[in-house]
Short mmCIF file of C-alpha atoms in Angstrom, two decimals:
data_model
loop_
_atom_site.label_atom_id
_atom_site.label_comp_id
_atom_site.label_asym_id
_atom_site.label_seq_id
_atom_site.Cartn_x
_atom_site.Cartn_y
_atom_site.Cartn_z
CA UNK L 1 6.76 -10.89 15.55
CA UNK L 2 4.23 -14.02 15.80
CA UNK L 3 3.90 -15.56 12.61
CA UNK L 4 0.69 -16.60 11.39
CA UNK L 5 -0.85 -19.42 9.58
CA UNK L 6 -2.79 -19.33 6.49
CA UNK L 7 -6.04 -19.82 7.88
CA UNK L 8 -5.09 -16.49 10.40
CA UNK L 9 -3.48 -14.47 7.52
CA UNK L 10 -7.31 -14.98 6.13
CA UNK L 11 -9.12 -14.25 9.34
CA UNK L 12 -6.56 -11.13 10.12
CA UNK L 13 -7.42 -9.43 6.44
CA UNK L 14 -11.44 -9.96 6.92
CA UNK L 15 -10.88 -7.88 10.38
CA UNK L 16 -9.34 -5.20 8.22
CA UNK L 17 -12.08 -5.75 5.55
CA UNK L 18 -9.69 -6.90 3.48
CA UNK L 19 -9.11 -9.85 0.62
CA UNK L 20 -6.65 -11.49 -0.90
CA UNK L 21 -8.87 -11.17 -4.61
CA UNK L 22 -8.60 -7.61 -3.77
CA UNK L 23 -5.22 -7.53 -3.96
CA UNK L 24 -4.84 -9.74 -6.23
CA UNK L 25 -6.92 -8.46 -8.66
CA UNK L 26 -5.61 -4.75 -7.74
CA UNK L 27 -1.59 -6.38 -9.02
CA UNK L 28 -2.72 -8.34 -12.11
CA UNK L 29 -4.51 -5.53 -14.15
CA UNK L 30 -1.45 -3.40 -13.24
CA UNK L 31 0.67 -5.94 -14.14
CA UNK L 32 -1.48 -6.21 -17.46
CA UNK L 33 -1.27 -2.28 -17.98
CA UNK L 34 2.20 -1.87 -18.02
CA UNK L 35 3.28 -5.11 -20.39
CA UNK L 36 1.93 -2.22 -23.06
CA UNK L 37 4.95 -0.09 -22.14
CA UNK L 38 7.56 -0.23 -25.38
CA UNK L 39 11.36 0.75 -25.18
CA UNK L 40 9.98 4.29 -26.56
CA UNK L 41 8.57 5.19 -22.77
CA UNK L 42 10.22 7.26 -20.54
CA UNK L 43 12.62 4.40 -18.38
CA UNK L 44 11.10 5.13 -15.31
CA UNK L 45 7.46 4.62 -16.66
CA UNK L 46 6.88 0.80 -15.65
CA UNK L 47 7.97 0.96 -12.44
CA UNK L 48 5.91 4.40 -11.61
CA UNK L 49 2.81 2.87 -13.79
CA UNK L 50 2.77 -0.26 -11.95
CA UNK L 51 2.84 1.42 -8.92
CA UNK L 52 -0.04 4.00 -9.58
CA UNK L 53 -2.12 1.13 -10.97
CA UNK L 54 -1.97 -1.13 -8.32
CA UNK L 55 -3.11 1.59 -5.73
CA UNK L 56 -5.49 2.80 -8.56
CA UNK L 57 -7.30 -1.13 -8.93
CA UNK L 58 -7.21 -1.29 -4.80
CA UNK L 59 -8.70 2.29 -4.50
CA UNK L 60 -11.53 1.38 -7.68
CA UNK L 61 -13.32 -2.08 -5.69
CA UNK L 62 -12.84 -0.11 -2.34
CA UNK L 63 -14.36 3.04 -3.28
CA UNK L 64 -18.22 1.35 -4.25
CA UNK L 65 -17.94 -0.03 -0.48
CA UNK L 66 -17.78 3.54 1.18
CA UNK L 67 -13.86 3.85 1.15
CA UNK L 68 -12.05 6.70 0.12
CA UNK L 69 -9.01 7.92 -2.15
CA UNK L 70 -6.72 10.58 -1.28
CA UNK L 71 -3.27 11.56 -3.16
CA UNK L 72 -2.12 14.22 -0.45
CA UNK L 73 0.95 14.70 -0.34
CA UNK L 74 2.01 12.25 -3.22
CA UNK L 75 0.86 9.64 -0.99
CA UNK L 76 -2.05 7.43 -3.06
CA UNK L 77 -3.77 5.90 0.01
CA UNK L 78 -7.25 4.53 0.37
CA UNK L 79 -9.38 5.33 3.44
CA UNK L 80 -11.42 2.82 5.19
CA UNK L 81 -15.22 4.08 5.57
CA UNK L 82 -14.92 3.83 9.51
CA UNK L 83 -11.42 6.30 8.94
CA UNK L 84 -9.50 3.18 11.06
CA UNK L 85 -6.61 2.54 8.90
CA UNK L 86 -5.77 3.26 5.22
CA UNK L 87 -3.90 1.46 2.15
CA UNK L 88 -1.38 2.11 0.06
CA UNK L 89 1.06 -0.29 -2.07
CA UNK L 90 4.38 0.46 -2.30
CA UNK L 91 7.85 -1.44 -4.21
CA UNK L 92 9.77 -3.55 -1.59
CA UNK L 93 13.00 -4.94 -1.03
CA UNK L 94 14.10 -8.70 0.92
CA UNK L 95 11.95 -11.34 2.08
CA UNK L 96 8.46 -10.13 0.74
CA UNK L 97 6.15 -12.22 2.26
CA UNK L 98 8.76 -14.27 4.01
CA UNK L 99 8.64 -13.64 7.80
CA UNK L 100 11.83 -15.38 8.28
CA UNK L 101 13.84 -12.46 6.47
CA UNK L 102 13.76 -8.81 6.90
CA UNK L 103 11.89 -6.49 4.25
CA UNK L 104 11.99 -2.70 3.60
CA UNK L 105 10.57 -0.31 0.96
CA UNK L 106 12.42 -0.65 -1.87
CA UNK L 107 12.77 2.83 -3.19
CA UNK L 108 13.69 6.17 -0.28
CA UNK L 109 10.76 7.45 0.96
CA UNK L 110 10.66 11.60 2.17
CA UNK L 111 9.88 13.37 5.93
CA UNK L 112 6.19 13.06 5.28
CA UNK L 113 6.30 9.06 4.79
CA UNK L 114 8.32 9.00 7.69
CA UNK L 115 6.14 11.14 10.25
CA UNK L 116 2.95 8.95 8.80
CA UNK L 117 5.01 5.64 9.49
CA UNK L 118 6.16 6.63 13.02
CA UNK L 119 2.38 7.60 13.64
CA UNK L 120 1.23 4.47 13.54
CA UNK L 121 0.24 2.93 16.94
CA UNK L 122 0.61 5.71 18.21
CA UNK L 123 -2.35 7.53 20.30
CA UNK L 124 -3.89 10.27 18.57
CA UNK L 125 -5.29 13.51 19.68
CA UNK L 126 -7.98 15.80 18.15
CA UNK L 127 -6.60 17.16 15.00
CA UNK L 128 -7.76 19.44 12.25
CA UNK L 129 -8.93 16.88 9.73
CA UNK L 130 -11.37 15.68 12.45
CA UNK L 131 -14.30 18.02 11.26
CA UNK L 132 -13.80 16.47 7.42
CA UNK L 133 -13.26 13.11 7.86
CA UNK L 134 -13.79 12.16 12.08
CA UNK L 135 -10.00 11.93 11.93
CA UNK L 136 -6.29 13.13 11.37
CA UNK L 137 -5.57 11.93 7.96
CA UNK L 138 -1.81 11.14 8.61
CA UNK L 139 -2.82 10.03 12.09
CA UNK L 140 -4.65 6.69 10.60
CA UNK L 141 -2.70 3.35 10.60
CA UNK L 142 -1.17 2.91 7.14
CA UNK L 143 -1.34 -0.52 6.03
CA UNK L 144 1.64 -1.06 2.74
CA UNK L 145 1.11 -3.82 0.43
CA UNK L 146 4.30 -4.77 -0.24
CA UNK L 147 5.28 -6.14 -3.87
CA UNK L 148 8.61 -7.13 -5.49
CA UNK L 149 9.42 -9.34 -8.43
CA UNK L 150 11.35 -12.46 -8.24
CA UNK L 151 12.39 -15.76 -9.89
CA UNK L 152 8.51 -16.60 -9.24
CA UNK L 153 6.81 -13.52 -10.37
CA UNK L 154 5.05 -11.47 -7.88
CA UNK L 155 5.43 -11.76 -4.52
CA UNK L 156 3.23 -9.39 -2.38
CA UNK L 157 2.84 -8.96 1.53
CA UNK L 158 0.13 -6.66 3.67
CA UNK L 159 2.37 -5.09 6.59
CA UNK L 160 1.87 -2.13 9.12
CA UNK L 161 5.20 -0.33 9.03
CA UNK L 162 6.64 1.61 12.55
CA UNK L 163 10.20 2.75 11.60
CA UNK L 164 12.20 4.36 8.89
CA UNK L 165 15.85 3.96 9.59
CA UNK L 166 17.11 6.61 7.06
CA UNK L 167 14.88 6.95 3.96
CA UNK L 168 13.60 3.10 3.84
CA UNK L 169 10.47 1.98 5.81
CA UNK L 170 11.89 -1.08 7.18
CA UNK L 171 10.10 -2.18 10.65
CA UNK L 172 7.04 -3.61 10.99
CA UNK L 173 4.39 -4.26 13.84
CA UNK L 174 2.47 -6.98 11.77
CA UNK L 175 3.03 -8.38 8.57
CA UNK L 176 0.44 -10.82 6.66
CA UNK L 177 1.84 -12.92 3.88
CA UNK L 178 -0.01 -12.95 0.92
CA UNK L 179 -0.61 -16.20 -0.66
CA UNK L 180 -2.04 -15.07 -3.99
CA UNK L 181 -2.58 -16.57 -7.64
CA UNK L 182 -0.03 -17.20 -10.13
CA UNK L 183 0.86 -13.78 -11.20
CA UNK L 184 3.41 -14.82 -13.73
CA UNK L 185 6.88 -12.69 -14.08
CA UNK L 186 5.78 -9.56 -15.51
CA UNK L 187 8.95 -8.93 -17.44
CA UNK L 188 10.24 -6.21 -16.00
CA UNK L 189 11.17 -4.96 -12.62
CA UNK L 190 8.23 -3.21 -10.79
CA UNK L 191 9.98 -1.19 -8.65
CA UNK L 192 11.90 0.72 -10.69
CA UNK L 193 11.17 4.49 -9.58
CA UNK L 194 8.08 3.38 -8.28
CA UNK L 195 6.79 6.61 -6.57
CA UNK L 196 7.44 10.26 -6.95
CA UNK L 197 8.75 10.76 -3.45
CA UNK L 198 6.49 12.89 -0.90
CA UNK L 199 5.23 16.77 -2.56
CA UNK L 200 3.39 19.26 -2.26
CA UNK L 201 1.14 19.13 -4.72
CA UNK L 202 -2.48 19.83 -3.94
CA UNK L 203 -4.77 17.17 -1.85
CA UNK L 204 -7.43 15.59 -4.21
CA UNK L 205 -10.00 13.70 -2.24
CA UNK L 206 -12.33 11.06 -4.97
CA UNK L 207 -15.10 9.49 -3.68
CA UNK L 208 -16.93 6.93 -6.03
CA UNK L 209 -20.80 5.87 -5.79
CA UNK L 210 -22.25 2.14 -6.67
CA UNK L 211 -24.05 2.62 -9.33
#
């Protein structure tokens, strides 16, 4: 995997019309949300509110810009306007944002995570979500931001993953450190039960206009 410096992590997240204030920005008001949670909520709530927030802050400055939010399948991702790739932010485990050490998802992930993982790179043929959206849905490269808490706070990575090897995403065809702002430690460990696992519950397509 080639390793990239700073000034290419940059460069590689403006090709993907991406920032690092996005993400940023997208981690600290979710971060900021769930320091309301008491002992009173449910114990799985900061883990699953910090991860619904942080895809909810990416998916609100991406959607005045012509992107689009999706929750098929359980799956909160956020659809570039040009349907090329899509986000989603997810708990990890390991080295975040250290490309010296190996990294996986932190929490299992189900059959649908793994068919869209395995997808990516992958050439893709006409498909029935062409007529909607120009392209296959699952059939997009899904970029994963990547956060885990350490001794240091936050530590966050943006990574296109290839491979589950049982129920963890854990390979990677590119990852781009993230070299963000002094999050501070939260308090509390953001991936607990961050996710739902895949479902079936209904898709629910949101698209927001600038105002």
């Amino acid at each position: 995997m080639q390793h990239l410096d700073p000034r290419q992590c940059d460069e590689r997240l403006v090709e993907l019309d991406f920032s690092k204030d996005l993400f940023h920005l997208a981690l600290d008001l979710a971060a900021e949300d769930v320091r309301s949670c008491t002992d009173m909520d449910a114990p799985s709530m900061k883990g699953t509110m910090f991860w619904s927030r942080t895809n909810r802050y990416m998916a609100e400055q991406l959607t005045p810009l012509g992107w689009e939010y999706t929750t098929r399948d359980s799956i909160l991702r956020t659809m570039h306007p040009d349907r090329t790739h899509v986000v989603t932010a997810i708990s990890a485990a390991g080295g975040v944002g250290d490309l010296d050490a190996r990294v996986r998802s932190r929490n299992p992930k189900g059959p649908k995570m793994a068919r869209l993982v395995e997808n990516n790179g992958q050439f893709v043929l006409m498909t029935r979500d062409e007529a909607r959206w120009g392209r296959e849905l699952d059939e997009m490269p899904t970029w994963c931001l990547l956060y885990k808490r350490d001794n240091e706070g936050i530590s966050a990575e943006l990574s296109l993953p290839v491979k589950m090897n049982g129920a963890y995403v854990d390979e990677w065809i590119e990852r781009i450190p993230l070299e963000l702002p002094d999050l501070g430690d939260p308090g509390f460990d953001v991936a607990l039960l961050d996710d739902p696992g895949d479902g079936d519950n209904p898709q629910v397509m949101v698209e927001y206009l600038g105002g």
